[in-house]
Coordinates of C-alpha atoms and ligand atoms in Angstrom, one line a residue:
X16 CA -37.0 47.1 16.5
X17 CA -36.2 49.7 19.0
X18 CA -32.4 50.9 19.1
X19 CA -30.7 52.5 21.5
X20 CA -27.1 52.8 22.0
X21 CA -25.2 53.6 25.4
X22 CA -21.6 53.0 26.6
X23 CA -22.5 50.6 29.0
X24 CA -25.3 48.2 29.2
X25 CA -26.1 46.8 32.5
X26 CA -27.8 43.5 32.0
X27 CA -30.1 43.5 35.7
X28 CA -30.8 46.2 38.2
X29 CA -30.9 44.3 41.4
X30 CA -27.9 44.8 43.9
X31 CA -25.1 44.6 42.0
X32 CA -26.4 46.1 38.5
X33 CA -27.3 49.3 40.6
X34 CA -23.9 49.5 42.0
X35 CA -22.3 49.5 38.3
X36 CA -24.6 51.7 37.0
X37 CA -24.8 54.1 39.5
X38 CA -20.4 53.9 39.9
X39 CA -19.9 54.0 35.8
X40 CA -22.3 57.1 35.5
X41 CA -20.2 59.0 38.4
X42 CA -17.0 57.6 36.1
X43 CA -19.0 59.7 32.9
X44 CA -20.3 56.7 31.0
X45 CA -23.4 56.7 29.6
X46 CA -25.4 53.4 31.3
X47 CA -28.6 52.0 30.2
X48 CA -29.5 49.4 32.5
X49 CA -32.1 46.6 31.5
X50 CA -34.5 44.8 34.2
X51 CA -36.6 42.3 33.9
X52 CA -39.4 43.0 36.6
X53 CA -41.0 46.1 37.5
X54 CA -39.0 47.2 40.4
X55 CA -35.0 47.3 41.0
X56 CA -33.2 46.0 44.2
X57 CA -33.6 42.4 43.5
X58 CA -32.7 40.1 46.4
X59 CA -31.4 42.9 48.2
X60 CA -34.5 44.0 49.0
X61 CA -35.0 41.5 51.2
X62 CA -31.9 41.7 53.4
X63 CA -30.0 43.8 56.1
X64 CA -26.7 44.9 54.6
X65 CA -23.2 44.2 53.1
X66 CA -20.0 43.4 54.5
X67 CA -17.6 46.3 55.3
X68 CA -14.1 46.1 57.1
X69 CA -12.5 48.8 58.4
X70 CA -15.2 51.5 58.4
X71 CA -15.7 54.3 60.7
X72 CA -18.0 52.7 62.8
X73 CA -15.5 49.8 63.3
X74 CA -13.1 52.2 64.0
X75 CA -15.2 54.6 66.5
X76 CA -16.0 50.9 68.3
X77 CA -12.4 50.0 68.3
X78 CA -12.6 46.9 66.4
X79 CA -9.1 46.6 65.2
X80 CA -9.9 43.9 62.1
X81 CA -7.8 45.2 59.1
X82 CA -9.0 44.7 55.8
X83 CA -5.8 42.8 55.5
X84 CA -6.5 40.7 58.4
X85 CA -10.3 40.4 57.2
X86 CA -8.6 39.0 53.5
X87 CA -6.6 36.8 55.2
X88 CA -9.5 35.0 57.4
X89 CA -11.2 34.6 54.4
X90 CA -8.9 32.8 52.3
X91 CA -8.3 30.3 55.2
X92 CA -12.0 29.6 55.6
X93 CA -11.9 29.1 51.4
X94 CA -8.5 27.2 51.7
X95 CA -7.6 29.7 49.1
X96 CA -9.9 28.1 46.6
X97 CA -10.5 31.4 45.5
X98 CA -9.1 34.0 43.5
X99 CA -7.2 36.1 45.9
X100 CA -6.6 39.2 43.8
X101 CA -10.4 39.3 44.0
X102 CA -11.4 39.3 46.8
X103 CA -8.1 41.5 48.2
X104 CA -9.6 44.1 45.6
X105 CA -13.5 43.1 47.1
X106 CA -12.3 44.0 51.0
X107 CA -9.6 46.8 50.5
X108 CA -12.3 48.6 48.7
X109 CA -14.8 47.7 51.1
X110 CA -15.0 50.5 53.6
X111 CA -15.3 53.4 50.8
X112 CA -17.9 51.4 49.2
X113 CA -19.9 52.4 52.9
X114 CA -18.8 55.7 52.6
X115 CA -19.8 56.1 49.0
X116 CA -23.5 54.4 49.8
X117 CA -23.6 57.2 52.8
X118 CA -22.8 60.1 50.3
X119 CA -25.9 59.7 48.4
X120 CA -28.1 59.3 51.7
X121 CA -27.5 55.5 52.8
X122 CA -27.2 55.4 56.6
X123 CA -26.3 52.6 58.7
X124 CA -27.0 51.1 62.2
X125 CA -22.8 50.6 63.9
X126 CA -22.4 47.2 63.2
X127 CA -22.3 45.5 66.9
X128 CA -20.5 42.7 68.5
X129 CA -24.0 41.1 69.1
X130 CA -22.5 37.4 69.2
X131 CA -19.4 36.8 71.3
X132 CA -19.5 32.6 71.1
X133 CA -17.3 30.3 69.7
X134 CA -17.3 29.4 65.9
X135 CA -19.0 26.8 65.6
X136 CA -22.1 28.2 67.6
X137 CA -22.5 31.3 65.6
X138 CA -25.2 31.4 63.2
X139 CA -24.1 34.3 60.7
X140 CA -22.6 36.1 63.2
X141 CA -18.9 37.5 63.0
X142 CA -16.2 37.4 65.9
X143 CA -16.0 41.0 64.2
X144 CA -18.6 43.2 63.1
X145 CA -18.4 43.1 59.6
X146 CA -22.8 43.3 58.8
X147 CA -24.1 47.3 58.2
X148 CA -27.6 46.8 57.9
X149 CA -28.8 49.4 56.4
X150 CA -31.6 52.1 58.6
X151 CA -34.5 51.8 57.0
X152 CA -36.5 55.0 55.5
X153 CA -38.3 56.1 58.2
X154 CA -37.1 54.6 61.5
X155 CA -37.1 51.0 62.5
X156 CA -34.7 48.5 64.0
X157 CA -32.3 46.6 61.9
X158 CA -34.1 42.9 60.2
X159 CA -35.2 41.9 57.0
X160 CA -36.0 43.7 54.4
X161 CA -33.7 47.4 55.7
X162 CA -31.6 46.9 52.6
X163 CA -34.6 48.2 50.3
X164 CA -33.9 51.3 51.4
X165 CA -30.0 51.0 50.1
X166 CA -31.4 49.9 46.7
X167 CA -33.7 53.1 46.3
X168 CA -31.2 55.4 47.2
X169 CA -29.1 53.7 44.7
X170 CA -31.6 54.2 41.7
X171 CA -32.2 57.6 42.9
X172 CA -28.5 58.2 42.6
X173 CA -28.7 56.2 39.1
X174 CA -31.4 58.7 37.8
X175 CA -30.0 61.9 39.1
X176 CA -26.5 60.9 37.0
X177 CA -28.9 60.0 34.0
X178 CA -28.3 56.7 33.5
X179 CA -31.4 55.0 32.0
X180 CA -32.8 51.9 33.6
X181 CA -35.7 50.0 31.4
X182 CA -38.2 48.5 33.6
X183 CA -40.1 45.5 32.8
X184 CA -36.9 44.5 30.1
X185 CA -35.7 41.0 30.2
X186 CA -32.3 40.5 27.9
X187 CA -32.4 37.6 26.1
X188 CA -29.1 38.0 24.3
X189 CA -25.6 39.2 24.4
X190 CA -24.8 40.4 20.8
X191 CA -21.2 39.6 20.1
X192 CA -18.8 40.4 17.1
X193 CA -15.6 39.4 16.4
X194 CA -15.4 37.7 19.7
X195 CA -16.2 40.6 21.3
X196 CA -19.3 41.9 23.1
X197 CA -21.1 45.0 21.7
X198 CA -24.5 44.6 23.0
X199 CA -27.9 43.3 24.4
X200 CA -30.6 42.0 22.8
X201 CA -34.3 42.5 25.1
X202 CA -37.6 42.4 25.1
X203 CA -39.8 44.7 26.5
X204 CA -43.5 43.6 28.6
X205 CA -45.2 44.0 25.3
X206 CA -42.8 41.4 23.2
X207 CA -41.6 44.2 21.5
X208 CA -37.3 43.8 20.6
X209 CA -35.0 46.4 22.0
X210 CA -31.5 46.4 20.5
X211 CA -28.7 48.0 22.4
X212 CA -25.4 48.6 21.4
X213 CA -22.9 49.3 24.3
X214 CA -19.4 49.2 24.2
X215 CA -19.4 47.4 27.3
X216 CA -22.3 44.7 28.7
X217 CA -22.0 43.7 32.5
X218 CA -24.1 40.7 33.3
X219 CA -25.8 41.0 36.7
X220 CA -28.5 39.0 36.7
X221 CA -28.4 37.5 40.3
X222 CA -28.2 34.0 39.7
X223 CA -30.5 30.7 39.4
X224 CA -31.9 31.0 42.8
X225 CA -35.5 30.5 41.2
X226 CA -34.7 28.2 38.4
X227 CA -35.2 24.6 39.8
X228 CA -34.2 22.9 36.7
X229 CA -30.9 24.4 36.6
X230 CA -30.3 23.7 40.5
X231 CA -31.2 20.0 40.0
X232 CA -29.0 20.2 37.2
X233 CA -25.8 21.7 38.1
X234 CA -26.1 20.8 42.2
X235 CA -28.6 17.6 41.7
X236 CA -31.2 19.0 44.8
X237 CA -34.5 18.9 44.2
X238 CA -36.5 22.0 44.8
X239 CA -39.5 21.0 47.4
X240 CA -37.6 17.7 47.8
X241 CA -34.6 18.2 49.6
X242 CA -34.2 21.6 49.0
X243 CA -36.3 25.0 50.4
X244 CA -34.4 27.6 49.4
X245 CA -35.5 31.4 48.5
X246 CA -36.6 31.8 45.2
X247 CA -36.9 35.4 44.2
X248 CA -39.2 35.5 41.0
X249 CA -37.6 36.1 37.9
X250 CA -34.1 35.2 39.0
X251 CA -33.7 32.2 36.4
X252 CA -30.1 32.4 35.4
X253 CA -30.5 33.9 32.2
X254 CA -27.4 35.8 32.7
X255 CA -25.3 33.1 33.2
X256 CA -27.2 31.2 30.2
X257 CA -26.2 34.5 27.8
X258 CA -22.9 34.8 29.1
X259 CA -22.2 31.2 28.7
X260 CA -23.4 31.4 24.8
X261 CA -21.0 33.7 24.1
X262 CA -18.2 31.7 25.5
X263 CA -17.7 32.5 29.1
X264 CA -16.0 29.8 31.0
X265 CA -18.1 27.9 33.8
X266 CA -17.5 28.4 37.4
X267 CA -19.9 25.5 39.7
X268 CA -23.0 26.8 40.3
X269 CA -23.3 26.4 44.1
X270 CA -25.5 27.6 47.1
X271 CA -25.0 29.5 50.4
X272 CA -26.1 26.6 52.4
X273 CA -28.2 27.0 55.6
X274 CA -31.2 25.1 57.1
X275 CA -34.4 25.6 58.0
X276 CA -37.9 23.7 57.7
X277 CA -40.4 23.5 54.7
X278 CA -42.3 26.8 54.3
X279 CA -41.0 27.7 57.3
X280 CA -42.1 31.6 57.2
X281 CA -45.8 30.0 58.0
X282 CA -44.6 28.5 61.2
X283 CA -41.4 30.0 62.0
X284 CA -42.1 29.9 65.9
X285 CA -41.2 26.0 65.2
X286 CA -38.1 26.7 62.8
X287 CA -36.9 28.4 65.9
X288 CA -37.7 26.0 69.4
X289 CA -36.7 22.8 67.3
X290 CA -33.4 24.4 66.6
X291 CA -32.3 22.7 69.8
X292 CA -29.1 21.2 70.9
X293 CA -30.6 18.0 72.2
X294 CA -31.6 14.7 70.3
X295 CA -30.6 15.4 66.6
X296 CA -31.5 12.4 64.2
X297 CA -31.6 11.3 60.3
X298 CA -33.9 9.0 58.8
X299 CA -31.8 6.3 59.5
X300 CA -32.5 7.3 63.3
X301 CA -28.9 8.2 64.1
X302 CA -26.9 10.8 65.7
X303 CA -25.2 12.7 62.5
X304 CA -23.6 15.5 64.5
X305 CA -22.2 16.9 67.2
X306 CA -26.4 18.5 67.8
X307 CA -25.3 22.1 69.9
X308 CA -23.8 22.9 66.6
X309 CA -27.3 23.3 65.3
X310 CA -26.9 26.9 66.0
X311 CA -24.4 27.9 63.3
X312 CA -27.0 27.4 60.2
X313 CA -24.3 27.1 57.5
X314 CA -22.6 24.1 59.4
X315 CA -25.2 22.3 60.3
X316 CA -27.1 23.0 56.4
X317 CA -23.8 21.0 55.3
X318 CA -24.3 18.5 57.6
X319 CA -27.9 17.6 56.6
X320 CA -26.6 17.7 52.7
X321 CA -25.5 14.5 53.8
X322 CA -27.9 12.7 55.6
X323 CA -30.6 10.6 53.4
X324 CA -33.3 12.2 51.8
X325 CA -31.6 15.1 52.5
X326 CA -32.8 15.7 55.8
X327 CA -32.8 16.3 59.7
X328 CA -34.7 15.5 62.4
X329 CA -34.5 17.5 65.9
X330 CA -36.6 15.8 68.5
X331 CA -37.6 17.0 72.1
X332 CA -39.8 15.7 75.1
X333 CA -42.1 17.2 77.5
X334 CA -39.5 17.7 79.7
X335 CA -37.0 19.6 77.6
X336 CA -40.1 22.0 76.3
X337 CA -41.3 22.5 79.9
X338 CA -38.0 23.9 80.8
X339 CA -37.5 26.0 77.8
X340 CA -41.2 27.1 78.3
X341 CA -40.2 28.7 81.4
X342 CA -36.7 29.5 80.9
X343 CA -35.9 30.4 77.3
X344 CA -34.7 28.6 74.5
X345 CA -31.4 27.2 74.9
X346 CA -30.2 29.2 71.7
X347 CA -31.5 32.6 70.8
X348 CA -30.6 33.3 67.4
X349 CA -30.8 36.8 65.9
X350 CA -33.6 36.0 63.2
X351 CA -35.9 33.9 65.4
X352 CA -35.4 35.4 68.8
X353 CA -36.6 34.5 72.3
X354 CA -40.5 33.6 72.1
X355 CA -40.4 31.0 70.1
X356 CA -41.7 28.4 72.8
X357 CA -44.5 30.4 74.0
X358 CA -47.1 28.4 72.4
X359 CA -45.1 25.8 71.5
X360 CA -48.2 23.1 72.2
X361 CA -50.7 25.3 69.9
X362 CA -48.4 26.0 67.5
X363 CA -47.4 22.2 67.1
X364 CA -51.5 21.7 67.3
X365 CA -52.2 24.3 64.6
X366 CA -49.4 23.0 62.1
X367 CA -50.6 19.6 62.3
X368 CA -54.1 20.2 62.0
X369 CA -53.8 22.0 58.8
X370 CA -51.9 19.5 57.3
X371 CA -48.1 20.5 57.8
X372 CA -46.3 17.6 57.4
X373 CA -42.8 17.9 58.9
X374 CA -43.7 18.5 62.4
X375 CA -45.1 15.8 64.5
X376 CA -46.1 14.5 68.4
X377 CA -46.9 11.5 69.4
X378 CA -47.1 9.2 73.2
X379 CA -44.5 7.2 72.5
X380 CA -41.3 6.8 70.8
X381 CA -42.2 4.4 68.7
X382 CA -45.4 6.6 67.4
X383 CA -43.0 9.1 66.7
X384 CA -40.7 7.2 64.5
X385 CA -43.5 5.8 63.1
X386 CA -45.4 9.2 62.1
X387 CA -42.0 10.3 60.9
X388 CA -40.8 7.9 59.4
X389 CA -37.8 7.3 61.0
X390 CA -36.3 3.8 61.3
X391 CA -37.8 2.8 64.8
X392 CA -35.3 0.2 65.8
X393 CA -32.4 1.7 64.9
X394 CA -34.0 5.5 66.4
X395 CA -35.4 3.3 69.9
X396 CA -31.4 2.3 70.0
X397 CA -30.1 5.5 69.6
X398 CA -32.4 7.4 72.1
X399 CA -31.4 4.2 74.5
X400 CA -27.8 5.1 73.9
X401 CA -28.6 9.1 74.2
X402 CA -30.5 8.8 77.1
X403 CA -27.5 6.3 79.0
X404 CA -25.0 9.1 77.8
X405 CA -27.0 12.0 79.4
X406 CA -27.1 9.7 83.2
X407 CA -23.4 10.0 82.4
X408 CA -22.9 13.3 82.1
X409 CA -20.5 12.5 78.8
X410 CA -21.2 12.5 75.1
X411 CA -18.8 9.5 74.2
X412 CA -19.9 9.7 70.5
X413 CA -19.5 13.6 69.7
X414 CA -18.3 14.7 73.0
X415 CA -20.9 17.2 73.1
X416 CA -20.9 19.5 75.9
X417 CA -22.3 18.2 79.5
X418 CA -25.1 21.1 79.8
X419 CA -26.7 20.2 76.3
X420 CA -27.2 16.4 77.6
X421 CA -30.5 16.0 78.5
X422 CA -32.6 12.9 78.0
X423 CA -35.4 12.2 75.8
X424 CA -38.0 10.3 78.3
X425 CA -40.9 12.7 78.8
X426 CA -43.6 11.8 76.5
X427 CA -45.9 13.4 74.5
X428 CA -42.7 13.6 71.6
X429 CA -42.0 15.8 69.1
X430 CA -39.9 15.8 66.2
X431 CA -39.2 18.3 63.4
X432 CA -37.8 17.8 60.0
X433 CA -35.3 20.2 58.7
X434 CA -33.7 20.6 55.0
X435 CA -31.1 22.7 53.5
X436 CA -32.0 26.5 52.2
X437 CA -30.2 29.1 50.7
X438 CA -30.6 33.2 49.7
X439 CA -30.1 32.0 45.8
X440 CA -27.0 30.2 43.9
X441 CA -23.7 31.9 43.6
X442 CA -20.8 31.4 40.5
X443 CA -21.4 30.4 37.0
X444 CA -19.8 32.6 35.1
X445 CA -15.6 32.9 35.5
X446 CA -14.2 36.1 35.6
X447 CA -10.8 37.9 36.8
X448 CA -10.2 40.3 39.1
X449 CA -11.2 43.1 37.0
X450 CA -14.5 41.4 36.8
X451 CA -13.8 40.6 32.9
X452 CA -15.4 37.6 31.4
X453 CA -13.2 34.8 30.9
X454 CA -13.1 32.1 28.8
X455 CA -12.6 28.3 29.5
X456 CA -9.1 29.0 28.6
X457 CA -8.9 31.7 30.7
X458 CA -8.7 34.7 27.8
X459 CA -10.8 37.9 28.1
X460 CA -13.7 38.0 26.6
X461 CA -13.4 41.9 25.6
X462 CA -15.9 44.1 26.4
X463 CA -17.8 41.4 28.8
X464 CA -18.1 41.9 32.4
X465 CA -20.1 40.0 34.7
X466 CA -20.6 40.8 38.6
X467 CA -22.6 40.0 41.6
X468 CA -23.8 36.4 42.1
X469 CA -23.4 35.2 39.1
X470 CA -20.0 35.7 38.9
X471 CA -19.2 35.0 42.8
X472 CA -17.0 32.1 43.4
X473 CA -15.2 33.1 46.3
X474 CA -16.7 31.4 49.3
X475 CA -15.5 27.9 48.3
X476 CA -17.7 25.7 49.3
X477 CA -19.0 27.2 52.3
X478 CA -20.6 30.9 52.9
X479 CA -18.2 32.8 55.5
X480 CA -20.3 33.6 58.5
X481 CA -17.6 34.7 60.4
X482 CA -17.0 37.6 58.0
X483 CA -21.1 38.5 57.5
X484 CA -22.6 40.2 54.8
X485 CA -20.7 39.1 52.2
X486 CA -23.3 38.0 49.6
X487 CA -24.1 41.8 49.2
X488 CA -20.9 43.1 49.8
X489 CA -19.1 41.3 46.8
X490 CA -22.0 42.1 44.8
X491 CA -22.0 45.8 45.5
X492 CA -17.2 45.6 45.4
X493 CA -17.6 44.1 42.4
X494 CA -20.6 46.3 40.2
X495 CA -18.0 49.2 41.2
X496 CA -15.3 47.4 39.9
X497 CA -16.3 46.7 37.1
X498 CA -17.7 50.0 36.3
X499 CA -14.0 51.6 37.0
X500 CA -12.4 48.6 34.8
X501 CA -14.8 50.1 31.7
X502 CA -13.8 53.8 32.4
X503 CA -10.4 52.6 32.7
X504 CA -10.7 50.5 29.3
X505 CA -12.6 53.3 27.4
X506 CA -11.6 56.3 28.7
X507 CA -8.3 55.3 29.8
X508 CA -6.2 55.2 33.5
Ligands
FAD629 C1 -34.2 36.9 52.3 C2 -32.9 37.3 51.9 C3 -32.1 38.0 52.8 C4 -30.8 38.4 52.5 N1 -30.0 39.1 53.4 C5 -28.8 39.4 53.1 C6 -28.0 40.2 54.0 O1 -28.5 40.8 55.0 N2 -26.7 40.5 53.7 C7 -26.1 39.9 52.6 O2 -24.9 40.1 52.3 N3 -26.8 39.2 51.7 C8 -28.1 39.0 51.9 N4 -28.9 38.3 51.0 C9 -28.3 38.0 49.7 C10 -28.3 39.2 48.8 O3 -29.5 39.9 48.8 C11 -28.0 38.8 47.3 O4 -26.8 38.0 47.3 C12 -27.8 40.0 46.4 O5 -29.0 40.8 46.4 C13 -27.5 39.5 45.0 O6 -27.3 40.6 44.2 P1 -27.3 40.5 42.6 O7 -27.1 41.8 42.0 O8 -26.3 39.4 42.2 O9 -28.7 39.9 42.3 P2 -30.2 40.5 42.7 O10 -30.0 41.6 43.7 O11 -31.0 39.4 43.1 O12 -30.7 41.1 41.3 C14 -30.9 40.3 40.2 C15 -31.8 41.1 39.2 O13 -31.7 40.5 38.0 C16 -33.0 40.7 37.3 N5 -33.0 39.8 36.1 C17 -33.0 38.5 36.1 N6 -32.9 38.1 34.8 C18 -32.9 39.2 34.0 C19 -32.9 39.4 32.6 N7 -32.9 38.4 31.7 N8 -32.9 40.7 32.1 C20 -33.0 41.7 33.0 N9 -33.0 41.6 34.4 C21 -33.0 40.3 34.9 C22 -33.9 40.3 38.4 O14 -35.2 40.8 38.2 C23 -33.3 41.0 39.6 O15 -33.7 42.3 39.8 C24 -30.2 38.0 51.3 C25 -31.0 37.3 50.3 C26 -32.3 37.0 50.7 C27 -33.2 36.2 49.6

């Protein structure tokens, strides 16, 4: 068996793994960092950027949110079911963290006020700028996948200090003694054991996110069933598996809910046009909420949770896609933009004839429910209702606004189901504000530290989209902060 021996072992190299490595080599540890596929980054190298208050481009921009102010939004949206010391540590720090990113060659697009609305219409969008995506190597405009370019810099910056990240390396083990942890056990893409002896082991491991079992498990959805979130390969909660073996207390495994349709990259002109604020049903073929909502993704995902089979059901007429054929959607969100109904009528075509089987058309109403199966009495009641409410000019139900009342009359019909999603799972492992493991009893578990998703539990039960960003900017706070806990534990304040 290969050993190797290190200060700190870093148990992943996605986002947050790459933050405490890169942090606890500038602190003069000596890191090895152990990941299990053949690239770093992780999830993160699929988004935009981390949440940051009180930078300079907030500042140059005259957004006055404090960090203090920030911490305090938070913990109302969370109820304070969180642990404050946390995430006061997370958004104090938060700024530097930009300018420390910048210092080894990250740059960033100003973060920009791009959605003035009320709350409950924004999707992830913040009444305060609080996003930096992240410019991405060689030009471009800010959208998916910029934050790659934050990740390489990062393992540049890893290499250059000479910590050691094994590629291809999955740990399988956290080696503990006398209560305390003192290592990794791994295997390399060859079977082959690699023992490592650290004084300190973070666990980073990003979470269950592709791990169906343990979703149904711990949050009872069923992948493919009622549930379509991201699963990034490899990202099976084996850190939160190790660090539960050696006696970490549990945090709820939960998800950043949002919504969106089955395999919805393949016909994501749909995902957008259907999310309408008109005729919103269940499979009961009721109203379930207040529909113009449908815009903020992480209030409406919740509201879908709920329906049966775990799904909504957006319908429009000919009427409705007529008009926002020629005038625009009636929401532009900022991942689906403004052409989504340009071929609505081919793209509808297209899905159905390849055998798509959440989007449907049909003459009549009836057909509809029918096709989708909806209820049809109850569904021909509630479009009945709908439609008398729309003559009126008044939502009586959900007292939805006038200008989203438009009746449903105009056939051909179309309907669309939609089912929760999420980025991954978040929690699992408890920890304190220092990011040390903690047992169900709430002692330390010394020399175990465990960051990023796996350890986040401080959204409550809802992401924050009014402070956006924050997936990656706890997991980026906290692989800092734990890397200046360790220097601060073994080399002393
Ligand atoms: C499409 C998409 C877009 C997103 N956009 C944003 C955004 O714009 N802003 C934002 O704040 N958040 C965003 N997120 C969420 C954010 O990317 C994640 O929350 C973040 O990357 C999680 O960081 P992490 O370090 O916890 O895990 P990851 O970055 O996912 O890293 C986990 C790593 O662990 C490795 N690993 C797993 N098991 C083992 C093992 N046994 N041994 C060794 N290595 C192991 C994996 O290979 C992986 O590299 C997005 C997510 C997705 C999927």
């Amino acid at each position: 068996m290969k050993k190797l021996e290190a200060d700190v072992v870093v148990v992943a190299a996605g986002l947050s793994g790459l933050a405490a490595i890169a942090q606890a080599a500038e602190n003069g540890l000596s890191v090895i960092g152990l990941e299990k596929s053949s690239n770093t980054g992780g999830a993160a190298n699929m988004g935009m950027g981390p949440f940051a208050v009180g930078t300079k481009y907030q500042r140059m921009q005259a957004y006055d949110l404090t960090p203090g102010e920030a911490f305090r939004q938070h913990m109302n949206f969370v109820h304070w079911n969180a642990d404050a010391r946390l995430v006061r540590d997370y958004y104090f720090r938060s700024a530097e963290t930009i300018e420390w990113l910048e210092g080894m060659g990250v740059e960033f697009f100003p973060p920009a006020l791009t959605y003035p609305v009320p709350e409950r219409m924004r999707a992830y969008a913040s009444p305060f700028p609080t996003a930096h995506c992240v410019k991405p190597e060689g030009g471009g405009m800010p959208g998916p996948r910029c934050a790659a370019t934050m990740t390489k810099r990062l393992t540049e910056r890893a290499a250059e200090l000479g910590a050691e990240i094994l590629l291809n390396t999955a740990a399988k083990k956290i080696l503990m003694e006398n209560g305390r942890a003192v290592g990794v056990l791994a295997v390399d893409q060859d079977g082959a054991e690699i023992k490592v002896q650290a004084k300190a082991v973070v666990i980073a491991t990003g979470g269950a996110g592709d791990n169906p079992d343990m979703i149904r498990e711990h949050m009872g959805y069923e992948w493919g069933k009622d549930l379509f979130s991201f699963r990034i390969p490899g990202v099976q909660g084996d850190g939160i598996r190790m660090a539960w073996e050696a006696g970490a207390g549990h945090t709820p495994l939960t998800m950043e809910l949002m919504y969106q349709c089955p395999d919805n990259m393949n016909v994501f002109s749909l995902d957008g046009a259907f999310r309408a604020p008109d005729l919103w049903v269940n499979l009961d073929g009721e109203r379930f909420f207040e529909e113009a909502t449908c815009i903020n993704s992480t209030f409406t995902g919740n509201a879908i949770k709920r329906q049966p089979g775990g799904c909504g059901i957006s319908v429009l007429d000919s009427a409705l896609v007529k008009k926002y054929t020629k005038k625009g959607p009636a929401f532009v969100d900022h991942v689906h933009g403004f052409r989504c109904f340009d071929n609505f009528d081919a793209d509808v075509e297209k899905a159905i004839s390849e055998g798509y089987q959440y989007v449907f058309k049909a003459d009549t109403l009836e057909e509809l429910a029918e096709q989708a199966g909806i209820d049809k009495e109850r569904f021909l009641a509630t479009v009945e209702e709908y439609n008398d409410m729309c003559d009126e000019h008044t939502d009586s139900y959900f007292e939805k606004e006038g200008r989203y009342l438009t009746p449903i009359r105009k056939g051909p019909f179309y309907a669309l189901k939609f089912y929760i999603g999420a980025y991954g799972t978040l929690g699992g492992i408890r920890i304190n504000h220092r990011t040390e493991v903690l047992d169900n009893d709430g002692h330390v578990i010394t020399g175990l530290y465990a960051i990023g998703t796996d350890s986040c539990s401080i959204f409550g039960d809802t992401y924050p989209f009014t402070l956006g960003g924050n997936t990656m900017g706890y997991c980026l706070n906290t692989g800092r902060i734990a890397a200046d806990t360790i220097a601060d534990t073994l080399l002393g304040e």
